[in-house]
Short mmCIF file of C-alpha atoms and ligand atoms in Angstrom, two decimals:
data_model
loop_
_atom_site.label_atom_id
_atom_site.label_comp_id
_atom_site.label_asym_id
_atom_site.label_seq_id
_atom_site.Cartn_x
_atom_site.Cartn_y
_atom_site.Cartn_z
CA UNK A 1 -26.13 2.43 -9.16
CA UNK A 2 -23.88 5.37 -9.54
CA UNK A 3 -22.36 7.31 -6.31
CA UNK A 4 -25.24 9.77 -6.08
CA UNK A 5 -27.33 7.33 -4.84
CA UNK A 6 -24.59 5.28 -2.92
CA UNK A 7 -23.83 8.38 -0.95
CA UNK A 8 -27.21 8.64 0.69
CA UNK A 9 -26.73 5.21 1.98
CA UNK A 10 -23.42 6.20 3.66
CA UNK A 11 -23.82 9.47 5.09
CA UNK A 12 -23.98 9.76 8.78
CA UNK A 13 -21.48 10.32 11.70
CA UNK A 14 -18.80 7.44 12.25
CA UNK A 15 -17.30 6.30 15.27
CA UNK A 16 -13.72 4.64 16.37
CA UNK A 17 -13.25 1.56 17.94
CA UNK A 18 -11.08 1.11 21.09
CA UNK A 19 -11.10 -1.59 23.46
CA UNK A 20 -13.76 -3.75 22.12
CA UNK A 21 -16.26 -0.50 22.32
CA UNK A 22 -17.40 2.06 19.82
CA UNK A 23 -16.67 5.48 20.68
CA UNK A 24 -16.63 8.93 19.77
CA UNK A 25 -13.49 11.11 20.24
CA UNK A 26 -12.65 13.08 22.87
CA UNK A 27 -14.86 16.57 23.47
CA UNK A 28 -16.60 15.03 20.38
CA UNK A 29 -14.95 16.24 17.44
CA UNK A 30 -15.66 15.57 13.96
CA UNK A 31 -14.02 16.54 10.09
CA UNK A 32 -15.89 15.59 7.28
CA UNK A 33 -15.37 13.14 4.59
CA UNK A 34 -16.15 13.63 1.10
CA UNK A 35 -16.83 11.37 -2.34
CA UNK A 36 -13.97 12.47 -4.51
CA UNK A 37 -16.21 11.40 -7.51
CA UNK A 38 -18.82 13.52 -6.43
CA UNK A 39 -16.86 15.77 -4.12
CA UNK A 40 -19.91 15.75 -1.91
CA UNK A 41 -19.68 15.16 1.96
CA UNK A 42 -20.67 11.32 2.61
CA UNK A 43 -19.96 11.39 6.54
CA UNK A 44 -18.11 12.95 9.43
CA UNK A 45 -15.42 11.24 11.49
CA UNK A 46 -13.89 11.40 15.33
CA UNK A 47 -11.22 13.49 15.32
CA UNK A 48 -9.42 11.61 17.94
CA UNK A 49 -7.05 13.83 20.30
CA UNK A 50 -3.61 12.09 21.42
CA UNK A 51 -5.59 10.81 24.47
CA UNK A 52 -7.62 9.10 22.56
CA UNK A 53 -4.71 7.20 21.00
CA UNK A 54 -3.33 6.46 24.87
CA UNK A 55 -6.52 5.14 25.72
CA UNK A 56 -6.47 2.73 22.50
CA UNK A 57 -2.79 2.08 23.37
CA UNK A 58 -3.49 1.04 26.82
CA UNK A 59 -5.97 -1.23 25.70
CA UNK A 60 -3.58 -2.98 23.19
CA UNK A 61 -1.23 -3.41 25.95
CA UNK A 62 -3.84 -4.96 28.43
CA UNK A 63 -5.26 -7.52 25.56
CA UNK A 64 -1.75 -7.89 24.61
CA UNK A 65 -0.95 -9.99 28.02
CA UNK A 66 -3.31 -12.49 27.17
CA UNK A 67 -3.44 -12.63 23.35
CA UNK A 68 0.03 -14.06 23.25
CA UNK A 69 -1.01 -17.08 25.13
CA UNK A 70 -3.76 -17.68 22.43
CA UNK A 71 -2.59 -20.87 20.40
CA UNK A 72 -1.41 -20.40 16.72
CA UNK A 73 -3.81 -22.85 15.71
CA UNK A 74 -6.58 -20.46 17.64
CA UNK A 75 -5.19 -16.94 15.99
CA UNK A 76 -5.38 -19.08 12.73
CA UNK A 77 -9.17 -19.70 13.08
CA UNK A 78 -9.55 -16.12 14.50
CA UNK A 79 -7.94 -14.92 10.79
CA UNK A 80 -10.04 -17.47 8.93
CA UNK A 81 -13.66 -16.02 10.79
CA UNK A 82 -12.08 -12.01 9.61
CA UNK A 83 -12.10 -13.94 6.44
CA UNK A 84 -15.61 -15.05 6.28
CA UNK A 85 -17.19 -11.90 7.35
CA UNK A 86 -15.47 -10.24 4.57
CA UNK A 87 -16.64 -12.19 2.04
CA UNK A 88 -20.43 -12.22 3.33
CA UNK A 89 -20.00 -8.80 3.06
CA UNK A 90 -17.96 -8.08 -0.35
CA UNK A 91 -20.53 -6.26 -2.09
CA UNK A 92 -21.10 -3.51 0.55
CA UNK A 93 -16.98 -3.14 1.36
CA UNK A 94 -16.33 -2.80 -2.17
CA UNK A 95 -18.99 0.08 -2.69
CA UNK A 96 -17.62 1.55 0.80
CA UNK A 97 -14.36 1.12 -1.00
CA UNK A 98 -15.39 3.00 -4.05
CA UNK A 99 -17.30 5.83 -2.62
CA UNK A 100 -14.33 6.56 -0.08
CA UNK A 101 -11.20 6.35 -1.95
CA UNK A 102 -12.62 6.97 -5.97
CA UNK A 103 -11.38 4.01 -7.96
CA UNK A 104 -13.82 1.99 -9.96
CA UNK A 105 -15.93 -0.52 -8.39
CA UNK A 106 -16.13 -3.00 -11.51
CA UNK A 107 -12.47 -3.55 -12.80
CA UNK A 108 -11.12 -2.37 -8.84
CA UNK A 109 -12.66 -2.31 -6.07
CA UNK A 110 -14.26 -5.87 -5.93
CA UNK A 111 -10.91 -7.17 -6.65
CA UNK A 112 -8.97 -5.34 -3.73
CA UNK A 113 -12.15 -6.90 -1.53
CA UNK A 114 -10.96 -10.24 -2.71
CA UNK A 115 -7.10 -10.24 -2.08
CA UNK A 116 -7.81 -8.46 1.46
CA UNK A 117 -10.38 -11.73 2.25
CA UNK A 118 -7.47 -14.25 0.95
CA UNK A 119 -4.90 -12.21 2.77
CA UNK A 120 -6.29 -13.21 5.69
CA UNK A 121 -6.72 -16.70 4.81
CA UNK A 122 -3.49 -17.09 4.16
CA UNK A 123 -1.78 -15.48 7.18
CA UNK A 124 -3.94 -17.85 8.94
CA UNK A 125 -2.24 -20.52 6.87
CA UNK A 126 1.64 -19.58 7.02
CA UNK A 127 1.63 -19.04 10.45
CA UNK A 128 0.60 -22.63 11.07
CA UNK A 129 3.71 -24.16 9.39
CA UNK A 130 6.35 -21.59 9.91
CA UNK A 131 8.55 -23.59 11.40
CA UNK A 132 11.73 -22.35 13.47
CA UNK A 133 15.18 -23.97 13.80
CA UNK A 134 17.09 -26.28 15.96
CA UNK A 135 20.58 -25.21 15.55
CA UNK A 136 23.60 -27.36 16.38
CA UNK A 137 26.32 -26.35 18.14
CA UNK A 138 29.89 -27.40 19.13
CA UNK A 139 29.00 -28.25 23.02
CA UNK A 140 27.59 -31.24 23.14
CA UNK A 141 25.81 -30.56 26.28
CA UNK A 142 23.54 -27.57 24.82
CA UNK A 143 21.02 -27.79 22.85
CA UNK A 144 19.94 -24.47 20.99
CA UNK A 145 16.75 -23.67 19.09
CA UNK A 146 14.22 -20.86 18.25
CA UNK A 147 10.89 -20.11 18.97
CA UNK A 148 8.53 -17.15 17.38
CA UNK A 149 7.03 -14.36 19.98
CA UNK A 150 4.87 -11.63 19.31
CA UNK A 151 6.86 -8.25 19.06
CA UNK A 152 3.78 -6.72 21.73
CA UNK A 153 1.98 -3.73 20.42
CA UNK A 154 2.34 -2.51 17.11
CA UNK A 155 1.57 0.74 16.04
CA UNK A 156 0.05 0.91 12.55
CA UNK A 157 -0.34 3.95 10.33
CA UNK A 158 -1.53 2.93 6.76
CA UNK A 159 -2.70 5.96 3.69
CA UNK A 160 -5.23 5.89 0.94
CA UNK A 161 -4.48 4.22 -1.89
CA UNK A 162 -5.38 0.93 -1.11
CA UNK A 163 -7.53 1.32 2.14
CA UNK A 164 -8.51 -2.05 2.39
CA UNK A 165 -5.34 -4.24 1.31
CA UNK A 166 -2.58 -2.06 3.16
CA UNK A 167 -3.71 -2.27 6.43
CA UNK A 168 -4.44 -5.91 5.69
CA UNK A 169 -1.17 -6.41 5.15
CA UNK A 170 0.01 -5.34 8.92
CA UNK A 171 -3.33 -6.53 10.79
CA UNK A 172 -3.38 -10.32 9.28
CA UNK A 173 0.66 -10.97 9.64
CA UNK A 174 0.36 -8.95 13.15
CA UNK A 175 -2.27 -10.87 14.58
CA UNK A 176 -1.18 -14.08 13.35
CA UNK A 177 1.89 -13.66 14.92
CA UNK A 178 0.22 -13.03 18.43
CA UNK A 179 0.58 -8.95 18.44
CA UNK A 180 -1.99 -5.78 19.40
CA UNK A 181 -2.48 -3.52 16.96
CA UNK A 182 -3.41 0.30 17.55
CA UNK A 183 -4.45 1.75 13.71
CA UNK A 184 -4.38 4.98 12.51
CA UNK A 185 -5.26 5.19 8.91
CA UNK A 186 -5.66 7.99 6.52
CA UNK A 187 -7.45 10.42 7.25
CA UNK A 188 -9.56 10.57 3.52
CA UNK A 189 -10.63 6.48 3.70
CA UNK A 190 -11.58 6.49 7.28
CA UNK A 191 -14.72 5.37 6.49
CA UNK A 192 -13.05 1.86 5.20
CA UNK A 193 -11.20 1.33 8.00
CA UNK A 194 -14.36 1.90 10.27
CA UNK A 195 -16.16 -1.29 8.19
CA UNK A 196 -13.04 -3.16 8.42
CA UNK A 197 -13.34 -3.18 12.31
CA UNK A 198 -16.93 -3.90 11.75
CA UNK A 199 -15.53 -7.18 10.20
CA UNK A 200 -13.68 -7.73 13.24
CA UNK A 201 -15.82 -7.15 15.75
CA UNK A 202 -18.69 -9.52 13.56
CA UNK A 203 -15.74 -12.28 13.43
CA UNK A 204 -15.48 -12.28 17.64
CA UNK A 205 -12.25 -10.68 17.68
CA UNK A 206 -11.22 -10.02 21.55
CA UNK A 207 -12.08 -6.85 22.86
CA UNK A 208 -8.54 -4.74 22.72
CA UNK A 209 -6.71 -6.91 19.91
CA UNK A 210 -7.55 -4.02 17.35
CA UNK A 211 -8.03 -0.60 18.00
CA UNK A 212 -8.67 2.26 16.03
CA UNK A 213 -7.86 5.63 16.32
CA UNK A 214 -9.27 8.77 13.39
CA UNK A 215 -7.71 11.74 12.95
CA UNK A 216 -4.86 13.54 11.98
CA UNK A 217 -1.69 11.40 11.34
CA UNK A 218 0.87 14.09 12.97
CA UNK A 219 -1.61 14.35 16.29
CA UNK A 220 -3.05 10.47 16.35
CA UNK A 221 -0.35 8.51 14.17
CA UNK A 222 2.76 10.69 16.02
CA UNK A 223 1.41 9.49 19.55
CA UNK A 224 1.07 6.06 18.43
CA UNK A 225 4.86 6.16 17.00
CA UNK A 226 6.55 7.86 20.07
CA UNK A 227 4.36 6.61 23.23
CA UNK A 228 6.81 3.93 25.03
CA UNK A 229 3.49 2.29 25.35
CA UNK A 230 3.82 0.50 21.84
CA UNK A 231 6.64 -1.96 20.74
CA UNK A 232 7.13 -1.66 17.13
CA UNK A 233 6.03 -0.12 14.11
CA UNK A 234 4.26 -0.88 10.93
CA UNK A 235 4.17 2.45 8.36
CA UNK A 236 3.05 2.18 4.51
CA UNK A 237 3.14 6.03 3.43
CA UNK A 238 5.35 8.66 2.05
CA UNK A 239 8.96 8.37 2.11
CA UNK A 240 9.06 11.92 4.21
CA UNK A 241 6.64 11.13 6.47
CA UNK A 242 8.46 7.43 7.16
CA UNK A 243 11.44 9.39 8.05
CA UNK A 244 9.74 11.27 10.24
CA UNK A 245 8.22 8.06 11.91
CA UNK A 246 11.70 6.67 11.98
CA UNK A 247 12.85 9.78 14.14
CA UNK A 248 9.53 9.84 16.36
CA UNK A 249 10.08 5.95 16.96
CA UNK A 250 13.58 5.78 17.31
CA UNK A 251 14.57 2.56 18.58
CA UNK A 252 11.61 0.82 18.16
CA UNK A 253 11.36 -1.99 15.43
CA UNK A 254 10.41 -0.29 12.15
CA UNK A 255 8.62 -2.27 8.66
CA UNK A 256 8.36 0.97 6.59
CA UNK A 257 6.65 1.07 2.94
CA UNK A 258 7.36 4.07 1.39
CA UNK A 259 7.55 5.64 -1.97
CA UNK A 260 8.82 4.52 -5.06
CA UNK A 261 9.19 5.88 -9.11
CA UNK A 262 9.94 2.99 -11.08
CA UNK A 263 11.41 2.74 -13.66
CA UNK A 264 10.45 0.35 -16.17
CA UNK A 265 12.77 0.02 -19.27
CA UNK A 266 12.04 -1.42 -22.94
CA UNK A 267 14.62 -2.74 -24.42
CA UNK A 268 14.93 -2.60 -28.45
CA UNK A 269 14.30 -6.42 -28.89
CA UNK A 270 11.13 -6.13 -26.79
CA UNK A 271 7.56 -6.80 -28.05
CA UNK A 272 6.46 -3.46 -28.00
CA UNK A 273 2.56 -4.15 -28.64
CA UNK A 274 2.44 -6.26 -25.22
CA UNK A 275 5.21 -3.91 -23.66
CA UNK A 276 3.23 -0.44 -24.38
CA UNK A 277 -0.32 -2.47 -23.49
CA UNK A 278 1.52 -4.32 -20.15
CA UNK A 279 3.40 -1.04 -18.58
CA UNK A 280 0.03 1.34 -19.67
CA UNK A 281 -1.76 -1.07 -17.23
CA UNK A 282 0.70 0.05 -14.54
CA UNK A 283 0.55 3.43 -15.04
CA UNK A 284 -3.33 4.09 -14.79
CA UNK A 285 -5.02 1.52 -12.76
CA UNK A 286 -6.15 3.80 -9.39
CA UNK A 287 -5.25 6.29 -11.74
CA UNK A 288 -1.70 5.73 -11.29
CA UNK A 289 -1.72 5.82 -7.00
CA UNK A 290 0.07 2.86 -6.29
CA UNK A 291 3.71 2.98 -4.93
CA UNK A 292 4.71 0.62 -7.46
CA UNK A 293 3.12 2.19 -10.48
CA UNK A 294 4.86 2.82 -13.95
CA UNK A 295 5.71 6.47 -13.46
CA UNK A 296 8.55 6.64 -15.61
CA UNK A 297 9.61 4.24 -18.82
CA UNK A 298 13.18 4.81 -20.31
CA UNK A 299 12.42 3.17 -23.76
CA UNK A 300 15.80 1.96 -26.60
CA UNK A 301 16.27 5.01 -29.00
CA UNK A 302 15.61 2.65 -31.63
CA UNK A 303 12.02 1.65 -30.50
CA UNK A 304 11.23 4.82 -29.06
CA UNK A 305 8.79 6.42 -31.63
CA UNK A 306 6.84 3.75 -32.21
CA UNK A 307 6.56 2.83 -28.26
CA UNK A 308 5.60 6.40 -27.54
CA UNK A 309 2.47 6.49 -30.41
CA UNK A 310 1.17 2.97 -28.59
CA UNK A 311 0.96 4.00 -25.35
CA UNK A 312 -0.48 7.27 -26.30
CA UNK A 313 -3.41 4.55 -28.06
CA UNK A 314 -3.55 2.86 -24.65
CA UNK A 315 -4.34 6.33 -22.81
CA UNK A 316 -6.67 7.33 -25.24
CA UNK A 317 -8.71 4.04 -24.83
CA UNK A 318 -8.99 4.35 -20.68
CA UNK A 319 -12.42 5.38 -19.92
CA UNK A 320 -12.16 8.27 -16.96
CA UNK A 321 -15.49 9.15 -15.28
CA UNK A 322 -18.13 7.87 -12.42
CA UNK A 323 -16.28 5.18 -10.60
CA UNK A 324 -19.74 3.52 -10.10
CA UNK A 325 -20.13 3.08 -13.84
CA UNK A 326 -19.90 -0.10 -15.32
CA UNK A 327 -17.88 1.15 -18.31
CA UNK A 328 -15.39 3.71 -16.13
CA UNK A 329 -11.53 2.15 -16.26
CA UNK A 330 -10.44 5.22 -14.27
CA UNK A 331 -11.63 7.52 -11.48
CA UNK A 332 -10.62 10.64 -9.39
CA UNK A 333 -7.71 11.42 -7.53
CA UNK A 334 -8.21 10.76 -4.06
CA UNK A 335 -7.56 14.22 -3.05
CA UNK A 336 -6.49 17.89 -3.57
CA UNK A 337 -2.90 17.15 -2.75
CA UNK A 338 -2.21 14.89 -5.51
CA UNK A 339 -4.21 16.58 -7.86
CA UNK A 340 -1.81 19.68 -6.90
CA UNK A 341 1.56 17.25 -7.45
CA UNK A 342 0.58 16.22 -11.17
CA UNK A 343 -0.46 19.72 -12.39
CA UNK A 344 3.10 20.98 -10.79
CA UNK A 345 4.85 17.72 -12.52
CA UNK A 346 2.76 18.82 -16.05
CA UNK A 347 4.47 22.05 -15.45
CA UNK A 348 7.98 21.49 -15.17
CA UNK A 349 7.39 18.85 -17.77
CA UNK A 350 6.64 21.60 -20.23
CA UNK A 351 8.78 24.00 -19.09
CA UNK A 352 12.05 21.63 -19.25
CA UNK A 353 10.94 20.82 -23.23
CA UNK A 354 9.18 17.40 -22.56
CA UNK A 355 6.09 17.12 -24.66
CA UNK A 356 2.78 16.16 -23.49
CA UNK A 357 0.84 14.14 -25.87
CA UNK A 358 -2.40 13.76 -24.27
CA UNK A 359 -3.50 14.83 -21.06
CA UNK A 360 -1.95 16.51 -18.53
CA UNK A 361 -4.47 18.40 -16.88
CA UNK A 362 -7.98 18.47 -14.89
CA UNK A 363 -10.53 16.88 -16.41
CA UNK A 364 -12.89 19.90 -16.62
CA UNK A 365 -16.17 17.82 -17.19
CA UNK A 366 -16.35 15.80 -13.99
CA UNK A 367 -17.20 17.38 -10.46
CA UNK A 368 -14.94 18.36 -7.74
CA UNK A 369 -12.08 18.83 -9.77
CA UNK A 370 -10.41 15.95 -8.49
CA UNK A 371 -10.17 13.99 -12.23
CA UNK A 372 -7.10 13.94 -13.96
CA UNK A 373 -6.55 13.07 -17.44
CA UNK A 374 -4.61 10.11 -18.65
CA UNK A 375 -1.48 11.33 -19.72
CA UNK A 376 1.53 10.65 -21.76
CA UNK A 377 4.77 12.47 -21.62
CA UNK A 378 7.50 12.02 -24.48
CA UNK A 379 11.19 13.58 -24.27
CA UNK A 380 11.39 13.84 -20.76
CA UNK A 381 14.55 14.67 -19.27
CA UNK A 382 16.48 12.93 -16.57
CA UNK A 383 16.21 16.32 -14.71
CA UNK A 384 12.22 16.43 -14.92
CA UNK A 385 10.36 16.19 -11.93
CA UNK A 386 8.87 12.95 -13.30
CA UNK A 387 11.75 11.15 -13.44
CA UNK A 388 13.16 13.03 -9.73
CA UNK A 389 10.05 12.78 -7.80
CA UNK A 390 7.26 10.33 -7.52
CA UNK A 391 4.02 11.59 -9.36
CA UNK A 392 1.63 9.10 -7.80
CA UNK A 393 -1.27 9.96 -10.75
CA UNK A 394 -2.32 8.85 -13.89
CA UNK A 395 0.86 9.20 -16.13
CA UNK A 396 3.65 7.59 -18.18
CA UNK A 397 6.50 9.57 -18.85
CA UNK A 398 8.69 8.29 -21.32
CA UNK A 399 12.68 8.96 -22.23
CA UNK A 400 14.76 7.54 -24.87
CA UNK A 401 17.93 5.66 -23.93
CA UNK A 402 20.91 4.53 -26.17
CA UNK A 403 22.94 1.93 -24.05
CA UNK A 404 22.05 -0.54 -21.19
CA UNK A 405 24.52 1.96 -19.16
CA UNK A 406 22.55 4.95 -19.75
CA UNK A 407 19.69 3.48 -18.89
CA UNK A 408 21.33 2.09 -15.49
CA UNK A 409 22.50 5.70 -14.85
CA UNK A 410 19.32 7.40 -15.53
CA UNK A 411 17.14 4.29 -13.35
CA UNK A 412 19.46 5.16 -10.19
CA UNK A 413 19.33 9.07 -10.70
CA UNK A 414 16.84 9.50 -7.93
CA UNK A 415 16.27 8.72 -4.52
CA UNK A 416 14.10 5.69 -4.76
CA UNK A 417 14.33 1.83 -4.64
CA UNK A 418 11.10 -0.23 -5.03
CA UNK A 419 9.95 -1.93 -8.23
CA UNK A 420 11.25 -1.65 -11.49
CA UNK A 421 10.67 -3.39 -14.81
CA UNK A 422 12.28 -4.52 -17.93
CA UNK A 423 10.69 -5.87 -21.22
CA UNK A 424 13.35 -7.79 -23.31
CA UNK A 425 13.91 -10.82 -25.24
CA UNK A 426 16.97 -11.77 -24.16
CA UNK A 427 17.75 -13.92 -21.15
CA UNK A 428 21.07 -12.70 -21.08
CA UNK A 429 19.67 -8.75 -20.68
CA UNK A 430 16.93 -9.61 -18.34
CA UNK A 431 19.42 -11.11 -15.84
CA UNK A 432 21.88 -8.34 -16.14
CA UNK A 433 19.31 -5.43 -14.97
CA UNK A 434 17.70 -8.27 -12.87
CA UNK A 435 21.35 -8.25 -11.18
CA UNK A 436 22.16 -4.29 -11.66
CA UNK A 437 19.20 -2.29 -10.74
CA UNK A 438 18.81 -0.77 -7.52
CA UNK A 439 15.48 -1.88 -5.93
CA UNK A 440 13.57 -3.93 -3.71
CA UNK A 441 11.82 -5.97 -7.21
CA UNK A 442 12.33 -6.13 -10.54
CA UNK A 443 9.53 -7.80 -12.59
CA UNK A 444 10.83 -9.25 -15.97
CA UNK A 445 8.28 -8.93 -19.00
CA UNK A 446 5.98 -8.08 -16.24
CA UNK A 447 4.66 -4.51 -14.94
CA UNK A 448 5.99 -2.70 -11.87
CA UNK A 449 2.39 -3.48 -10.22
CA UNK A 450 2.41 -7.28 -10.71
CA UNK A 451 2.49 -8.50 -7.22
CA UNK A 452 0.21 -11.35 -4.92
CA UNK A 453 -0.20 -10.63 -1.22
CA UNK A 454 2.80 -14.07 -0.03
CA UNK A 455 5.31 -12.28 -2.47
CA UNK A 456 8.35 -10.34 -0.44
CA UNK A 457 7.89 -6.20 -1.17
CA UNK A 458 9.66 -3.67 -0.16
CA UNK A 459 12.93 -1.08 -0.61
CA UNK A 460 16.18 -1.94 -1.51
CA UNK A 461 18.70 -0.19 0.71
CA UNK A 462 20.35 3.11 0.40
CA UNK A 463 17.67 4.31 -1.08
CA UNK A 464 14.26 5.82 0.61
CA UNK A 465 11.40 3.35 0.03
CA UNK A 466 11.47 1.70 3.11
CA UNK A 467 12.71 -0.56 5.34
CA UNK A 468 11.99 -4.55 5.52
CA UNK A 469 9.49 -7.00 3.70
CA UNK A 470 5.84 -7.04 4.01
CA UNK A 471 4.01 -10.17 1.77
CA UNK A 472 2.88 -14.01 4.06
CA UNK A 473 5.62 -15.10 6.18
CA UNK A 474 7.83 -12.04 5.75
CA UNK A 475 5.52 -9.94 7.46
CA UNK A 476 4.91 -12.93 9.61
CA UNK A 477 8.89 -12.87 10.60
CA UNK A 478 9.11 -9.33 10.25
CA UNK A 479 6.10 -8.79 13.11
CA UNK A 480 7.84 -11.20 15.48
CA UNK A 481 10.10 -11.54 17.67
CA UNK A 482 12.73 -14.56 17.12
CA UNK A 483 13.60 -16.17 20.39
CA UNK A 484 16.88 -18.29 20.94
CA UNK A 485 16.96 -20.36 23.56
CA UNK A 486 19.83 -22.60 25.24
CA UNK A 487 19.43 -25.77 27.36
CA UNK A 488 22.50 -26.97 29.29
CA UNK A 489 21.54 -30.89 29.38
CA UNK A 490 25.13 -31.99 31.43
P1 NAD B 501 1.24 10.12 3.92
O1 NAD B 501 3.20 9.72 4.23
O2 NAD B 501 1.25 11.60 3.68
O3 NAD B 501 0.65 9.44 4.82
C1 NAD B 501 0.60 8.20 5.50
C2 NAD B 501 -0.36 7.98 6.59
O4 NAD B 501 0.82 8.85 7.74
C3 NAD B 501 -1.18 8.81 6.70
O5 NAD B 501 -2.24 7.70 7.40
C4 NAD B 501 -1.02 10.24 7.25
O6 NAD B 501 -2.47 10.75 8.26
C5 NAD B 501 -0.27 9.14 8.55
N1 NAD B 501 0.63 10.92 8.75
C6 NAD B 501 0.95 12.03 8.60
N2 NAD B 501 1.93 12.57 8.88
C7 NAD B 501 2.01 11.66 9.99
C8 NAD B 501 2.95 12.06 11.42
N3 NAD B 501 3.93 13.06 11.55
N4 NAD B 501 3.27 10.85 12.26
C9 NAD B 501 2.68 9.83 11.87
N5 NAD B 501 1.85 9.53 10.97
C10 NAD B 501 1.72 10.38 10.13
O7 NAD B 501 1.24 9.30 2.13
P2 NAD B 501 0.03 9.05 1.53
O8 NAD B 501 -0.53 10.43 0.67
O9 NAD B 501 -1.27 8.90 2.59
O10 NAD B 501 0.15 8.05 0.74
C11 NAD B 501 0.91 8.25 -0.27
C12 NAD B 501 2.55 7.35 -0.27
O11 NAD B 501 2.43 5.70 0.31
C13 NAD B 501 2.86 7.32 -1.46
O12 NAD B 501 4.13 8.24 -1.23
C14 NAD B 501 3.04 6.15 -1.98
O13 NAD B 501 4.29 5.66 -2.61
C15 NAD B 501 3.20 5.28 -0.57
N6 NAD B 501 3.09 4.13 -0.35
C16 NAD B 501 4.43 3.11 -0.54
C17 NAD B 501 3.15 1.99 -0.45
C18 NAD B 501 4.32 0.47 -0.06
O14 NAD B 501 4.57 -0.59 0.03
N7 NAD B 501 5.80 0.92 -0.78
C19 NAD B 501 2.10 1.29 -0.63
C20 NAD B 501 1.28 2.43 -0.86
C21 NAD B 501 2.04 3.72 -0.83
#
């Protein structure tokens, strides 16, 4: 099957899901959505208004009263039913993911759907075994202990790079913890959001517990963040929008998963063949549109030339093409602003003397203008946008360094602190960098994209990569309140 055949199956008008009903936007407004693979329109999505968002907030608030009393075991069963529906519909969901987002069906979409089902199952288990402490105290007449309670109504806003998996991080943990949810997905992957709501409906999720409002982030997203009817915020997206949301939602508990830009550091004693293969996978999967992508690489000068050569070999093995074809290993970028950023960073690199060894431009042989060539850039300087900014594309920018201190200095010279990686055969150097690097996660001899859904994931303080941790019980703890109960038994 290719993208053209699929497009004809999916093209239609979609609806929002509010208070357990499928509804149009106020005034019947829609916007069109397109396939990144072909550029053709694949459906129309309701363009929600602030009033639509308010209706969803009211529905979630009504549902919150009863949902907080649903037992942990019942919530767990609901999440297992969601996982079962996803498992049953996995082929359809993977097709929609490739159609709407553009990632390769065989090498990526099927895995995102499998991970999504697993994450609901894991949340269903985690919530059952999350004990809270009884706290010894000085006063012999007191008994002090804690319980976890839902925060209430969660405003959840998500990006387009993992349109099933990222919402799932919030929906699985948020519901396990007993919250109700108003969700605004990214406009360019809203069909995925509608499909996920269909799974929730089929699983029998009670009315109003999860509500989907589609439309512009600065309209419906802003409303759910700033409206006093929501109690807490979960947001994944760019650092710029994250800061805006922190201002508009000031005073509410925030879970923010924002941008990242590595780096990955290759020391002179690393296994260079292994490092190049491993790192390339994190530069080019999902066409580099991952917050943890390897977007800048620091290679020790002693191994620099050999490493650069191997990265070029890796990039040339990527098969760019129609994401529905079995042989394709990289599809188009999701939208035009991302393409523009990749073009800008390549031009800036050229001006500053970096050498684009392969790629660096839009691949003109494909329709729609969203296919960007796998790119390897050598002799990048710390001033280049590749080092300073997040590129969010299929690019491996490489810089030489001479000492540990210089590597740490370059690594720290930007605003990001999400996932770093180090390749070395020295245990001592592994620990040196693991402890010194300013990042929420450091992977040793493993690329920056390695993650499993229960591992705590998030940015380090003092940078712009976010606040709090998602992942398994860590998300559940973030998305619930620890209430302390003190009993006087005298
Ligand atoms: P974005 O910030 O442009 O948009 C994210 C979401 O916010 C979208 O749904 C958008 O509609 C909404 N939005 C936009 N303006 C808003 C506003 N004023 N108020 C409320 N909502 C608003 O980001 P993007 O381009 O969709 O996603 C890419 C970014 O996400 C990258 O920076 C990437 O690193 C980051 N990301 C981070 C993680 C993580 O876990 N740390 C994971 C994936 C992506």
